[in-house]
């Protein structure tokens, strides 16, 4: 089977409707796709309907913003959790709420450096998104002709450490893992060493997360080179956790390198994730 466990719709910072992500996944020949918008489950109902229509299996999920003990931004994929579990739902809502003033501060930062972009521009670029973020500000900068692309806006102003960058308030990675497990879900660290940031998470850090319930690491990801992948695979094997692969598809929000199915997860790992989940099951046609 071809299994892609990490994609985004316009409910967060992708460019396609949830149903369109699912339709495109089926068209791309995937058997299983997980829709994992940032900090929200808002895309689930539409995606579930589309999966049934297009005959592809959908894994419901989210990519949760968290912060490590060392202060690094860590993304946690949660799969097949119960969206009605109140503690996790409340935390996701808090993260989304806190994203707004944080993005306004970043807008203030770029305006102080001469940008003419307004909050209304950002809101209009964000469109249907319920989790607003840096990509929407980047899109507004592109629309105003002040940046060439999202990547350009991140490189110049709002990437980590950039002159207008403001970190997000987020739960600790440990707390988020506990919340996902508490809602019957399966937590996997997304792109642990993305963009060459191997310092953001050490083997000991990962071991500590396994102690509280971490199920796996997303290893096959466009942002990881071959050396990182083999090191991460060895760490996961050592700790007895699974390794996944996925595209992190964002539609036109990321380059073609992140196309649906760009990286995939094995049947055995997929089965292990489904077996651990008590908060939900994959959605297939006729169910
Ligand atoms: P935020 O959640 O607001 O901090 O924004 C993070 C999101 O921005 C990530 O999930 C990616 O989708 C996107 N992103 C991060 N770095 C870059 C980059 N250099 N170029 C384009 N998009 C990026
Ligand atoms: Zn994103
Ligand atoms: Fe991410
Ligand atoms: Fe992502």
Short mmCIF file of C-alpha atoms and ligand atoms in Angstrom, two decimals:
data_model
loop_
_atom_site.label_atom_id
_atom_site.label_comp_id
_atom_site.label_asym_id
_atom_site.label_seq_id
_atom_site.Cartn_x
_atom_site.Cartn_y
_atom_site.Cartn_z
CA UNK A 1 0.00 0.00 0.00
CA UNK A 2 1.06 3.63 -0.48
CA UNK A 3 0.56 5.48 2.77
CA UNK A 4 1.16 9.23 3.35
CA UNK A 5 0.67 10.29 6.98
CA UNK A 6 1.08 14.09 6.97
CA UNK A 7 -0.80 16.64 4.81
CA UNK A 8 -2.39 20.08 5.22
CA UNK A 9 -5.51 21.79 3.86
CA UNK A 10 -6.55 25.44 3.84
CA UNK A 11 -8.07 24.92 7.29
CA UNK A 12 -4.50 25.60 8.41
CA UNK A 13 -1.77 26.65 5.96
CA UNK A 14 -2.27 24.40 2.93
CA UNK A 15 -3.81 25.78 -0.26
CA UNK A 16 -6.49 23.14 -1.00
CA UNK A 17 -9.88 22.42 0.57
CA UNK A 18 -9.85 19.31 2.81
CA UNK A 19 -11.95 17.38 0.26
CA UNK A 20 -9.52 18.37 -2.48
CA UNK A 21 -6.50 17.08 -0.54
CA UNK A 22 -8.28 13.73 -0.18
CA UNK A 23 -9.34 13.65 -3.84
CA UNK A 24 -5.81 14.49 -4.99
CA UNK A 25 -4.41 11.81 -2.70
CA UNK A 26 -6.67 9.22 -4.34
CA UNK A 27 -5.69 10.51 -7.79
CA UNK A 28 -2.00 10.26 -6.83
CA UNK A 29 -2.52 6.54 -6.23
CA UNK A 30 -2.31 6.64 -2.44
CA UNK A 31 -4.23 3.99 -0.50
CA UNK A 32 -4.08 5.85 2.82
CA UNK A 33 -3.75 9.55 3.57
CA UNK A 34 -3.66 11.36 6.91
CA UNK A 35 -4.94 14.93 7.02
CA UNK A 36 -3.01 16.68 9.80
CA UNK A 37 -3.81 20.37 9.88
CA UNK A 38 -1.99 22.51 12.42
CA UNK A 39 -3.73 22.63 15.83
CA UNK A 40 -7.26 21.86 14.60
CA UNK A 41 -9.69 19.06 13.71
CA UNK A 42 -11.94 21.41 11.74
CA UNK A 43 -11.04 19.70 8.45
CA UNK A 44 -12.11 16.23 9.55
CA UNK A 45 -15.84 16.11 8.61
CA UNK A 46 -15.25 17.28 5.03
CA UNK A 47 -12.26 14.95 4.63
CA UNK A 48 -14.20 11.95 5.96
CA UNK A 49 -16.97 12.54 3.43
CA UNK A 50 -14.41 12.88 0.62
CA UNK A 51 -12.59 9.68 1.60
CA UNK A 52 -15.84 7.74 1.39
CA UNK A 53 -16.57 9.30 -1.99
CA UNK A 54 -13.15 8.68 -3.52
CA UNK A 55 -12.47 5.25 -2.03
CA UNK A 56 -9.30 6.13 -0.14
CA UNK A 57 -8.63 5.42 3.52
CA UNK A 58 -8.39 8.54 5.71
CA UNK A 59 -6.45 8.74 8.95
CA UNK A 60 -7.73 11.69 10.96
CA UNK A 61 -5.03 13.69 12.71
CA UNK A 62 -3.50 17.01 13.60
CA UNK A 63 -0.02 18.51 13.76
CA UNK A 64 0.19 20.06 17.19
CA UNK A 65 2.48 22.99 18.00
CA UNK A 66 4.61 22.20 21.05
CA UNK A 67 7.76 23.44 22.73
CA UNK A 68 10.67 21.32 23.95
CA UNK A 69 12.36 21.71 27.34
CA UNK A 70 15.19 23.41 25.44
CA UNK A 71 12.77 25.97 23.97
CA UNK A 72 12.67 24.61 20.42
CA UNK A 73 9.44 24.57 18.42
CA UNK A 74 8.52 20.88 17.99
CA UNK A 75 5.63 19.66 15.84
CA UNK A 76 3.75 16.63 17.14
CA UNK A 77 1.55 14.57 14.84
CA UNK A 78 -1.43 13.08 16.68
CA UNK A 79 -3.36 10.34 14.90
CA UNK A 80 -6.82 8.89 15.47
CA UNK A 81 -7.53 10.69 18.75
CA UNK A 82 -11.03 11.40 20.01
CA UNK A 83 -11.74 14.99 18.90
CA UNK A 84 -14.34 15.34 21.67
CA UNK A 85 -11.88 14.59 24.48
CA UNK A 86 -12.19 17.90 26.37
CA UNK A 87 -8.63 18.44 27.65
CA UNK A 88 -6.97 18.04 24.27
CA UNK A 89 -9.75 20.00 22.53
CA UNK A 90 -9.28 22.86 25.01
CA UNK A 91 -5.50 22.89 24.49
CA UNK A 92 -5.88 23.00 20.70
CA UNK A 93 -8.32 25.89 21.04
CA UNK A 94 -5.88 27.75 23.30
CA UNK A 95 -3.04 27.30 20.80
CA UNK A 96 -5.22 28.63 17.97
CA UNK A 97 -6.32 31.62 20.05
CA UNK A 98 -2.73 32.48 20.98
CA UNK A 99 -1.67 32.35 17.32
CA UNK A 100 -3.57 35.58 16.58
CA UNK A 101 -1.73 38.14 18.80
CA UNK A 102 1.55 36.39 17.97
CA UNK A 103 0.97 36.87 14.24
CA UNK A 104 -0.08 40.49 14.86
CA UNK A 105 3.26 41.05 16.60
CA UNK A 106 5.11 39.62 13.61
CA UNK A 107 3.11 41.91 11.33
CA UNK A 108 4.13 44.85 13.56
CA UNK A 109 7.72 43.68 13.13
CA UNK A 110 7.67 43.64 9.33
CA UNK A 111 5.75 46.95 9.25
CA UNK A 112 8.43 48.51 11.44
CA UNK A 113 10.86 47.47 8.72
CA UNK A 114 8.83 49.21 6.03
CA UNK A 115 6.12 46.72 5.00
CA UNK A 116 2.78 48.23 3.93
CA UNK A 117 0.85 45.00 4.63
CA UNK A 118 -2.13 45.41 7.00
CA UNK A 119 -3.87 42.98 9.36
CA UNK A 120 -6.86 42.98 6.99
CA UNK A 121 -4.52 41.79 4.21
CA UNK A 122 -3.29 38.93 6.41
CA UNK A 123 -6.83 37.94 7.42
CA UNK A 124 -7.93 37.99 3.82
CA UNK A 125 -4.98 35.81 2.73
CA UNK A 126 -5.75 33.37 5.57
CA UNK A 127 -9.27 32.95 4.13
CA UNK A 128 -10.89 29.82 5.63
CA UNK A 129 -7.97 29.01 7.94
CA UNK A 130 -8.88 28.51 11.60
CA UNK A 131 -5.21 28.25 12.61
CA UNK A 132 -3.47 31.41 11.37
CA UNK A 133 0.28 31.40 11.06
CA UNK A 134 3.41 32.71 9.47
CA UNK A 135 2.56 31.28 6.03
CA UNK A 136 -0.48 33.58 5.87
CA UNK A 137 1.63 36.63 6.68
CA UNK A 138 4.12 35.42 4.08
CA UNK A 139 1.30 35.12 1.53
CA UNK A 140 0.22 38.72 2.28
CA UNK A 141 3.81 39.90 1.78
CA UNK A 142 3.93 38.05 -1.55
CA UNK A 143 0.57 39.50 -2.62
CA UNK A 144 1.86 43.00 -1.82
CA UNK A 145 4.92 42.39 -3.97
CA UNK A 146 7.21 42.67 -0.94
CA UNK A 147 8.40 39.03 -1.01
CA UNK A 148 8.97 36.66 -3.91
CA UNK A 149 7.61 33.55 -2.17
CA UNK A 150 6.74 32.12 1.24
CA UNK A 151 10.30 30.82 1.43
CA UNK A 152 11.66 34.31 0.68
CA UNK A 153 9.50 35.88 3.42
CA UNK A 154 10.69 33.26 5.94
CA UNK A 155 14.32 33.74 4.93
CA UNK A 156 14.18 37.51 5.24
CA UNK A 157 11.85 38.19 8.18
CA UNK A 158 9.81 35.48 9.87
CA UNK A 159 11.90 32.31 9.87
CA UNK A 160 13.17 31.15 13.28
CA UNK A 161 15.65 33.79 14.44
CA UNK A 162 14.56 36.23 11.73
CA UNK A 163 14.16 39.94 12.59
CA UNK A 164 10.35 39.76 12.86
CA UNK A 165 10.10 36.22 14.26
CA UNK A 166 7.97 35.72 17.37
CA UNK A 167 7.75 32.26 18.97
CA UNK A 168 4.36 30.66 19.60
CA UNK A 169 3.00 29.88 23.03
CA UNK A 170 2.57 26.13 23.01
CA UNK A 171 2.29 23.24 25.46
CA UNK A 172 5.44 21.29 26.27
CA UNK A 173 6.06 18.34 23.96
CA UNK A 174 5.72 16.03 26.97
CA UNK A 175 2.31 17.46 27.93
CA UNK A 176 1.11 17.27 24.33
CA UNK A 177 2.14 13.59 24.05
CA UNK A 178 0.19 12.86 27.24
CA UNK A 179 -2.84 14.76 25.92
CA UNK A 180 -2.83 12.83 22.62
CA UNK A 181 -2.54 9.49 24.44
CA UNK A 182 -5.23 10.62 26.89
CA UNK A 183 -7.56 11.15 23.93
CA UNK A 184 -6.77 7.66 22.60
CA UNK A 185 -4.46 8.96 19.88
CA UNK A 186 -1.02 8.00 18.67
CA UNK A 187 1.74 10.67 18.93
CA UNK A 188 4.61 10.85 16.41
CA UNK A 189 7.22 13.64 16.26
CA UNK A 190 7.01 15.40 12.87
CA UNK A 191 10.28 16.06 10.99
CA UNK A 192 12.44 15.99 14.18
CA UNK A 193 15.48 17.42 12.40
CA UNK A 194 13.84 19.52 9.71
CA UNK A 195 15.84 22.21 7.93
CA UNK A 196 19.08 20.73 9.28
CA UNK A 197 18.20 21.54 12.91
CA UNK A 198 19.74 18.40 14.42
CA UNK A 199 20.29 20.31 17.68
CA UNK A 200 16.55 20.69 18.32
CA UNK A 201 16.22 17.14 19.64
CA UNK A 202 18.90 14.79 20.95
CA UNK A 203 18.62 11.01 21.39
CA UNK A 204 18.19 11.61 25.14
CA UNK A 205 15.39 14.11 24.49
CA UNK A 206 13.65 11.52 22.32
CA UNK A 207 14.12 8.82 24.97
CA UNK A 208 12.43 11.09 27.53
CA UNK A 209 9.46 11.51 25.19
CA UNK A 210 9.18 7.74 24.70
CA UNK A 211 8.90 7.45 28.50
CA UNK A 212 5.66 9.46 28.41
CA UNK A 213 4.16 7.69 25.40
CA UNK A 214 5.77 8.80 22.15
CA UNK A 215 5.00 6.19 19.48
CA UNK A 216 7.33 7.18 16.68
CA UNK A 217 9.43 9.56 14.62
CA UNK A 218 8.68 10.89 11.16
CA UNK A 219 11.96 10.00 9.47
CA UNK A 220 11.28 9.99 5.73
CA UNK A 221 10.53 13.67 5.15
CA UNK A 222 11.79 15.96 2.40
CA UNK A 223 13.54 18.17 5.00
CA UNK A 224 15.78 15.27 6.17
CA UNK A 225 18.92 14.26 4.28
CA UNK A 226 20.05 10.63 4.07
CA UNK A 227 22.46 10.96 6.99
CA UNK A 228 19.75 12.35 9.29
CA UNK A 229 17.35 9.64 8.18
CA UNK A 230 19.71 6.80 8.99
CA UNK A 231 20.64 8.34 12.36
CA UNK A 232 16.98 8.86 13.27
CA UNK A 233 16.14 5.30 12.18
CA UNK A 234 18.87 3.98 14.47
CA UNK A 235 17.58 6.07 17.41
CA UNK A 236 14.04 4.80 16.84
CA UNK A 237 15.18 1.17 16.59
CA UNK A 238 17.13 1.59 19.81
CA UNK A 239 14.08 2.95 21.62
CA UNK A 240 11.65 0.45 20.09
CA UNK A 241 9.45 3.05 18.39
CA UNK A 242 8.19 3.21 14.80
CA UNK A 243 9.40 5.43 11.96
CA UNK A 244 7.03 6.98 9.46
CA UNK A 245 7.34 8.72 6.11
CA UNK A 246 5.12 11.40 4.62
CA UNK A 247 4.94 14.35 2.27
CA UNK A 248 3.91 17.28 4.51
CA UNK A 249 1.89 18.37 1.47
CA UNK A 250 0.71 22.04 1.59
CA UNK A 251 -0.56 22.39 -2.02
CA UNK A 252 0.99 25.49 -3.57
CA UNK A 253 2.12 26.58 -0.07
CA UNK A 254 5.25 24.46 -0.45
CA UNK A 255 7.36 23.43 -3.43
CA UNK A 256 6.68 20.42 -5.66
CA UNK A 257 9.21 18.45 -3.61
CA UNK A 258 6.45 18.05 -1.01
CA UNK A 259 4.01 16.42 -3.48
CA UNK A 260 1.50 13.92 -2.12
CA UNK A 261 3.28 10.59 -1.63
CA UNK A 262 6.76 12.19 -1.81
CA UNK A 263 7.65 10.00 1.16
CA UNK A 264 5.56 7.10 2.47
CA UNK A 265 5.02 4.85 5.51
CA UNK A 266 5.25 1.05 5.48
CA UNK A 267 2.19 -1.18 5.84
CA UNK A 268 3.58 -2.63 9.08
CA UNK A 269 4.10 0.76 10.73
CA UNK A 270 0.66 1.91 9.61
CA UNK A 271 -0.86 -1.23 11.12
CA UNK A 272 1.02 -0.62 14.37
CA UNK A 273 -0.29 2.95 14.60
CA UNK A 274 -3.87 1.87 13.94
CA UNK A 275 -3.53 -0.92 16.53
CA UNK A 276 -2.39 1.57 19.21
CA UNK A 277 -5.27 3.98 18.58
CA UNK A 278 -8.30 3.79 20.86
CA UNK A 279 -9.72 7.23 20.04
CA UNK A 280 -10.71 6.51 16.45
CA UNK A 281 -10.30 4.27 13.41
CA UNK A 282 -9.32 5.03 9.83
CA UNK A 283 -12.27 5.93 7.61
CA UNK A 284 -12.81 3.77 4.53
CA UNK A 285 -15.52 3.58 1.93
CA UNK A 286 -18.79 2.30 3.29
CA UNK A 287 -17.93 2.86 6.93
P1 LIG B 1 3.73 28.81 12.32
O1 LIG B 1 2.91 27.61 12.69
O2 LIG B 1 2.95 30.04 12.23
O3 LIG B 1 4.96 28.96 13.17
O4 LIG B 1 4.28 28.51 10.84
C1 LIG B 1 4.98 27.31 10.62
C2 LIG B 1 4.66 26.77 9.26
O5 LIG B 1 5.29 27.57 8.28
C3 LIG B 1 5.22 25.38 9.02
O6 LIG B 1 4.34 24.40 9.44
C4 LIG B 1 5.40 25.36 7.53
O7 LIG B 1 4.18 25.05 6.92
C5 LIG B 1 5.73 26.79 7.19
N1 LIG B 1 7.17 27.05 7.01
C6 LIG B 1 8.15 26.97 7.95
N2 LIG B 1 9.33 27.36 7.45
C7 LIG B 1 9.10 27.69 6.15
C8 LIG B 1 9.91 28.18 5.09
N3 LIG B 1 11.22 28.41 5.26
N4 LIG B 1 9.31 28.41 3.88
C9 LIG B 1 7.99 28.19 3.71
N5 LIG B 1 7.18 27.74 4.67
C10 LIG B 1 7.72 27.49 5.87
ZN1 LIG B 2 2.23 24.05 7.73
FE1 LIG B 3 5.58 20.79 10.75
FE1 LIG B 4 3.24 19.89 8.49
#
